CSV table of C-alpha atoms in Angstrom, one decimal:
chain,number,residue,atom,x,y,z
L,1,MET,CA,-0.3,0.0,0.1
L,2,SER,CA,1.5,3.5,-0.9
L,3,GLU,CA,1.3,6.5,1.6
L,4,ARG,CA,-0.8,8.4,0.0
L,5,GLU,CA,-3.6,5.6,0.4
L,6,ARG,CA,-2.3,4.9,4.0
L,7,HIS,CA,-2.5,8.1,4.0
L,8,LYS,CA,-6.3,8.5,2.7
L,9,ARG,CA,-7.5,5.4,5.2
L,10,MET,CA,-5.8,7.5,8.1
L,11,LEU,CA,-7.5,10.1,7.4
L,12,ASP,CA,-11.4,8.6,6.3
L,13,MET,CA,-10.5,6.3,10.2
L,14,LEU,CA,-11.4,9.9,11.6
L,15,ARG,CA,-13.7,10.4,10.0
L,16,ASP,CA,-16.7,8.6,12.4
L,17,ARG,CA,-14.4,8.8,15.3
L,18,PRO,CA,-12.5,11.4,17.3
L,19,PHE,CA,-9.7,9.2,18.0
L,20,ALA,CA,-7.9,6.6,16.6
L,21,SER,CA,-4.8,4.7,18.1
L,22,VAL,CA,-1.7,3.1,16.0
L,23,ARG,CA,-2.9,-0.2,16.8
L,24,ASP,CA,-6.5,0.8,15.3
L,25,LEU,CA,-4.8,2.3,12.3
L,26,GLU,CA,-2.3,-0.9,12.1
L,27,ALA,CA,-5.7,-3.1,11.2
L,28,VAL,CA,-7.2,-0.2,8.3
L,29,VAL,CA,-3.4,0.1,6.7
L,30,ASN,CA,-1.2,-3.1,7.3
L,31,ALA,CA,1.5,-1.5,8.0
L,32,SER,CA,3.8,-1.9,11.2
L,33,PRO,CA,4.2,0.9,14.2
L,34,ALA,CA,7.4,2.2,12.8
L,35,THR,CA,5.6,3.4,9.6
L,36,ILE,CA,2.7,4.8,11.1
L,37,ARG,CA,4.5,6.7,13.7
L,38,ARG,CA,6.2,7.9,10.2
L,39,ASP,CA,2.8,8.7,9.0
L,40,ILE,CA,0.9,11.1,11.6
L,41,ALA,CA,4.6,13.1,12.0
L,42,LYS,CA,3.9,14.1,8.3
L,43,LEU,CA,0.2,14.6,9.3
L,44,HIS,CA,0.4,16.1,12.0
L,45,ALA,CA,3.4,18.2,10.2
L,46,ALA,CA,0.6,18.9,7.1
L,47,GLY,CA,-2.5,19.9,10.1
L,48,ALA,CA,-4.6,17.1,8.5
L,49,VAL,CA,-4.3,15.2,11.8
L,50,ARG,CA,-3.3,16.3,15.7
L,51,LYS,CA,-0.4,13.7,16.8
L,52,VAL,CA,-1.9,12.6,20.5
L,53,PHE,CA,-0.5,10.1,22.9
L,54,GLY,CA,-0.6,6.7,21.4
L,55,GLY,CA,-2.2,7.8,18.2
L,56,ILE,CA,-4.2,11.0,16.3
L,57,ALA,CA,-7.0,12.8,17.1
L,58,ALA,CA,-8.7,14.9,14.5
L,59,ALA,CA,-7.0,18.2,13.7
L,60,GLU,CA,-8.7,20.9,15.7
L,61,THR,CA,-10.7,23.9,13.0
L,62,GLY,CA,-10.4,27.0,15.0
L,63,GLY,CA,-12.3,28.6,17.7
L,64,PRO,CA,-12.7,31.1,20.6
L,65,LEU,CA,-9.3,32.0,22.2
L,66,ASP,CA,-10.7,30.4,25.7
L,67,ARG,CA,-10.6,27.3,24.2
L,68,VAL,CA,-8.2,25.1,26.4
L,69,THR,CA,-5.5,22.4,26.0
L,70,ALA,CA,-5.2,19.0,28.3
L,71,ARG,CA,-2.6,19.0,31.1
L,72,PRO,CA,-0.6,16.2,32.3
L,73,PHE,CA,-2.1,15.3,35.3
L,74,THR,CA,1.0,16.2,37.7
L,75,GLU,CA,0.3,20.2,36.5
L,76,ASN,CA,-3.0,20.6,37.5
L,77,GLN,CA,-2.6,19.1,40.6
L,78,MET,CA,-1.1,21.9,41.6
L,79,LEU,CA,-3.7,24.7,40.7
L,80,GLY,CA,-7.2,25.2,42.7
L,81,VAL,CA,-6.1,23.3,45.7
L,82,SER,CA,-8.3,25.0,47.7
L,83,ALA,CA,-11.5,24.9,45.6
L,84,LYS,CA,-10.7,21.0,44.6
L,85,LYS,CA,-9.9,20.1,48.7
L,86,ALA,CA,-13.9,21.4,49.5
L,87,ILE,CA,-15.1,19.9,47.0
L,88,ALA,CA,-13.6,16.7,47.8
L,89,GLN,CA,-15.2,16.9,50.9
L,90,GLU,CA,-18.8,17.6,48.8
L,91,ALA,CA,-18.4,14.7,47.0
L,92,ALA,CA,-17.7,11.9,50.0
L,93,ALA,CA,-20.4,13.1,51.9
L,94,LEU,CA,-22.8,11.6,49.0
L,95,VAL,CA,-21.6,7.9,50.0
L,96,LYS,CA,-22.4,5.7,51.8
L,97,ASP,CA,-21.4,2.9,52.7
L,98,GLY,CA,-21.1,-0.5,50.7
L,99,ASP,CA,-21.7,2.1,47.5
L,100,ALA,CA,-20.3,0.3,43.8
L,101,LEU,CA,-18.1,3.7,42.4
L,102,ILE,CA,-16.8,4.8,39.3
L,103,ILE,CA,-13.9,7.5,39.6
L,104,HIS,CA,-12.5,8.5,36.6
L,105,GLY,CA,-9.2,10.5,36.4
L,106,GLY,CA,-8.7,13.5,37.4
L,107,SER,CA,-6.1,16.4,40.1
L,108,THR,CA,-10.4,16.5,42.3
L,109,CYS,CA,-11.0,13.3,41.7
L,110,TYR,CA,-8.1,11.6,43.1
L,111,LEU,CA,-8.7,14.0,46.5
L,112,PHE,CA,-12.0,13.3,46.2
L,113,ALA,CA,-10.9,9.4,46.2
L,114,LEU,CA,-8.5,9.5,48.8
L,115,LEU,CA,-11.0,9.8,51.6
L,116,LEU,CA,-13.1,7.2,50.6
L,117,ALA,CA,-9.0,5.1,51.0
L,118,ASN,CA,-10.1,3.2,54.5
L,119,ARG,CA,-14.4,3.5,53.5
L,120,ASN,CA,-16.2,0.5,53.0
L,121,VAL,CA,-16.9,0.7,49.6
L,122,ARG,CA,-16.0,-1.0,46.3
L,123,ILE,CA,-14.3,1.5,43.5
L,124,TYR,CA,-13.3,0.9,39.4
L,125,THR,CA,-11.5,3.4,38.4
L,126,ASN,CA,-8.8,4.5,35.3
L,127,SER,CA,-6.5,7.0,37.4
L,128,MET,CA,-3.1,4.7,38.1
L,129,PRO,CA,-1.5,7.8,40.6
L,130,LEU,CA,-4.9,7.1,42.2
L,131,ALA,CA,-4.7,3.6,42.4
L,132,ALA,CA,-1.0,3.3,43.2
L,133,THR,CA,-2.0,5.2,46.4
L,134,LEU,CA,-5.1,3.7,47.5
L,135,TRP,CA,-2.6,0.4,47.0
L,136,GLN,CA,-0.4,1.5,49.0
L,137,ASN,CA,-2.5,4.1,51.5
L,138,GLY,CA,-6.1,2.1,51.6
L,139,SER,CA,-8.2,-1.3,52.7
L,140,CYS,CA,-11.1,-0.8,50.6
L,141,HIS,CA,-12.3,-2.6,47.3
L,142,LEU,CA,-10.6,-1.8,44.2
L,143,THR,CA,-11.3,-2.9,40.8
L,144,LEU,CA,-8.6,-1.6,38.1
L,145,ALA,CA,-9.1,-1.0,34.2
L,146,GLY,CA,-7.3,-2.9,31.7
L,147,GLY,CA,-4.8,-1.7,28.8
L,148,ASP,CA,-2.1,0.7,28.7
L,149,LEU,CA,-0.6,3.3,31.0
L,150,TYR,CA,-1.4,7.2,28.9
L,151,ARG,CA,0.9,9.6,31.6
L,152,GLU,CA,-0.1,12.7,30.2
L,153,PRO,CA,-3.5,11.9,31.3
L,154,GLY,CA,-2.8,9.2,34.4
L,155,ILE,CA,-5.6,7.0,32.5
L,156,VAL,CA,-5.1,3.4,31.6
L,157,PHE,CA,-6.7,2.8,28.6
L,158,SER,CA,-6.9,-0.5,26.3
L,159,PRO,CA,-8.6,1.0,22.9
L,160,GLN,CA,-9.7,-2.7,22.2
L,161,ALA,CA,-12.3,-2.9,25.4
L,162,GLY,CA,-15.5,-2.8,25.6
L,163,PRO,CA,-17.3,-1.0,28.9
L,164,PRO,CA,-16.0,-3.0,32.0
L,165,GLU,CA,-17.5,-5.4,33.7
L,166,PHE,CA,-18.7,-3.3,36.7
L,167,TYR,CA,-21.7,-1.8,38.0
L,168,ALA,CA,-21.6,1.4,40.1
L,169,SER,CA,-24.8,3.4,41.8
L,170,LYS,CA,-22.2,6.8,41.2
L,171,PHE,CA,-19.9,7.9,38.8
L,172,PHE,CA,-17.8,10.3,39.6
L,173,LEU,CA,-15.5,12.6,37.0
L,174,GLY,CA,-14.0,16.2,36.6
L,175,ALA,CA,-14.6,18.5,33.9
L,176,GLN,CA,-12.4,20.3,31.5
L,177,ALA,CA,-14.9,22.9,29.8
L,178,ILE,CA,-18.3,23.4,30.8
L,179,THR,CA,-20.1,24.8,28.2
L,180,PRO,CA,-24.5,25.4,27.5
L,181,THR,CA,-23.8,22.8,25.5
L,182,GLY,CA,-22.6,20.2,28.0
L,183,MET,CA,-19.2,18.7,29.0
L,184,GLN,CA,-16.0,19.3,26.6
L,185,GLU,CA,-12.8,18.1,27.2
L,186,SER,CA,-9.6,17.8,25.2
L,187,HIS,CA,-8.2,14.5,24.9
L,188,PRO,CA,-9.8,12.1,22.9
L,189,LEU,CA,-8.6,9.5,24.9
L,190,VAL,CA,-10.2,10.6,27.9
L,191,VAL,CA,-13.7,11.7,25.7
L,192,ARG,CA,-13.5,7.2,24.6
L,193,GLU,CA,-12.8,5.9,28.4
L,194,THR,CA,-15.5,8.6,29.4
L,195,GLU,CA,-18.0,7.0,27.1
L,196,LEU,CA,-18.0,3.4,27.7
L,197,LEU,CA,-17.8,3.8,31.4
L,198,LEU,CA,-21.2,6.3,31.7
L,199,GLN,CA,-22.8,2.7,30.2
L,200,ARG,CA,-21.8,1.6,33.7
L,201,ALA,CA,-23.9,3.9,36.2
L,202,ASP,CA,-27.3,5.2,37.0
L,203,GLU,CA,-25.8,8.5,38.4
L,204,VAL,CA,-23.1,10.8,36.8
L,205,ILE,CA,-21.7,13.2,39.4
L,206,VAL,CA,-19.2,16.4,37.8
L,207,LEU,CA,-16.6,17.8,40.3
L,208,ALA,CA,-15.2,20.9,39.1
L,209,ASP,CA,-14.2,24.0,40.0
L,210,SER,CA,-15.7,27.4,38.8
L,211,ARG,CA,-12.5,28.0,36.4
L,212,LYS,CA,-14.3,25.1,34.9
L,213,PHE,CA,-17.4,26.7,33.2
L,214,GLY,CA,-16.6,29.5,29.9
L,215,MET,CA,-13.5,27.2,29.1
L,216,ARG,CA,-14.1,25.2,25.6
L,217,ALA,CA,-12.3,22.4,24.8
L,218,ARG,CA,-12.4,20.4,21.1
L,219,ASN,CA,-14.4,17.3,22.4
L,220,PRO,CA,-17.9,17.1,23.7
L,221,ILE,CA,-18.1,14.5,26.4
L,222,MET,CA,-22.0,14.5,27.5
L,223,PRO,CA,-25.1,16.6,27.4
L,224,LEU,CA,-25.7,18.7,30.2
L,225,THR,CA,-28.5,16.5,31.0
L,226,ARG,CA,-27.1,13.6,31.2
L,227,ILE,CA,-25.5,15.5,34.9
L,228,GLY,CA,-27.1,14.0,38.2
L,229,THR,CA,-25.4,16.4,40.4
L,230,LEU,CA,-22.5,19.1,39.9
L,231,ILE,CA,-20.1,20.0,42.7
L,232,THR,CA,-18.7,23.0,42.7
L,233,ASP,CA,-17.0,25.8,44.1
L,234,ASP,CA,-18.8,29.1,45.7
L,235,GLY,CA,-17.1,31.2,42.5
L,236,LEU,CA,-20.1,29.7,41.0
L,237,THR,CA,-21.6,32.8,38.5
L,238,ASP,CA,-25.7,32.8,38.6
L,239,ALA,CA,-25.6,33.0,35.0
L,240,ASN,CA,-23.8,29.6,35.5
L,241,HIS,CA,-25.9,28.3,39.0
L,242,ARG,CA,-30.0,28.7,36.4
L,243,MET,CA,-27.9,27.4,33.1
L,244,LEU,CA,-27.3,24.0,35.3
L,245,THR,CA,-30.2,24.3,37.6
L,246,ASP,CA,-32.3,24.9,34.2
L,247,ALA,CA,-30.5,21.2,32.6
L,248,GLY,CA,-32.2,19.8,36.1
L,249,ILE,CA,-28.7,19.4,37.7
L,250,ARG,CA,-28.7,19.5,42.3
L,251,VAL,CA,-25.9,21.5,42.3
L,252,ILE,CA,-24.0,22.2,45.4
L,253,ILE,CA,-21.5,24.5,46.6
L,254,ALA,CA,-18.6,24.1,48.4
L,255,ARG,CA,-16.5,26.3,50.8
L,256,PRO,CA,-14.0,25.8,51.6
L,257,SER,CA,-14.9,27.5,55.2
L,258,GLY,CA,-17.4,24.5,55.5
L,259,GLU,CA,-20.3,26.2,54.9
L,260,ILE,CA,-23.0,24.5,52.9
L,261,SER,CA,-25.8,25.5,51.2
């Protein structure tokens, strides 16, 4: 197969999905991983695709200046810590002994899960930092997602896997951006993993500090109407509060002082 034909097939693959892994591409172009990575580099240089960890994503077509990009987990840990800790405390108050929970990767979810380390709960997570900490310091029942480790977002994911054989009463996840159209995320792997996990939970609970409102990211994850509860800090504007409640979302405001509303 010629290079031109490989490139065409790779671009065709992105028409119906936001991300394609190297393994996905191997199946359609019948080439070695080394050849595929060289093709990815050429397509990225030409602006036809975005090179991301583990594969390619559709090229961005432009957008407002407040569009955000994915930060590494270690960098996110340093941002908005006091608000995230307050949000984590409110989230922990929603958990009952015996609950089965899905906790997504992300710095706010990490702080939240630490509060459950020695609780009588079952936790499924795709977060490698969280799994390592709970292994060392916790006694809760832990189920870890299988697949490859993607170090930038800190998650474990297998592009070939379907939804996990784990069913939860609550799915806790963070957000990179929240707009009137719903939640958005930059990293395509996070989008695909979230879509699978949504099929295995009764209630979706979003942990998002107020900085996330008004931002935009590349890929939609879910509409606001899919969210049951959203926990944020007292920096939330009245307009964004109305946006959430109009979508039927229960809003909990976390305050670093310990006040509850």
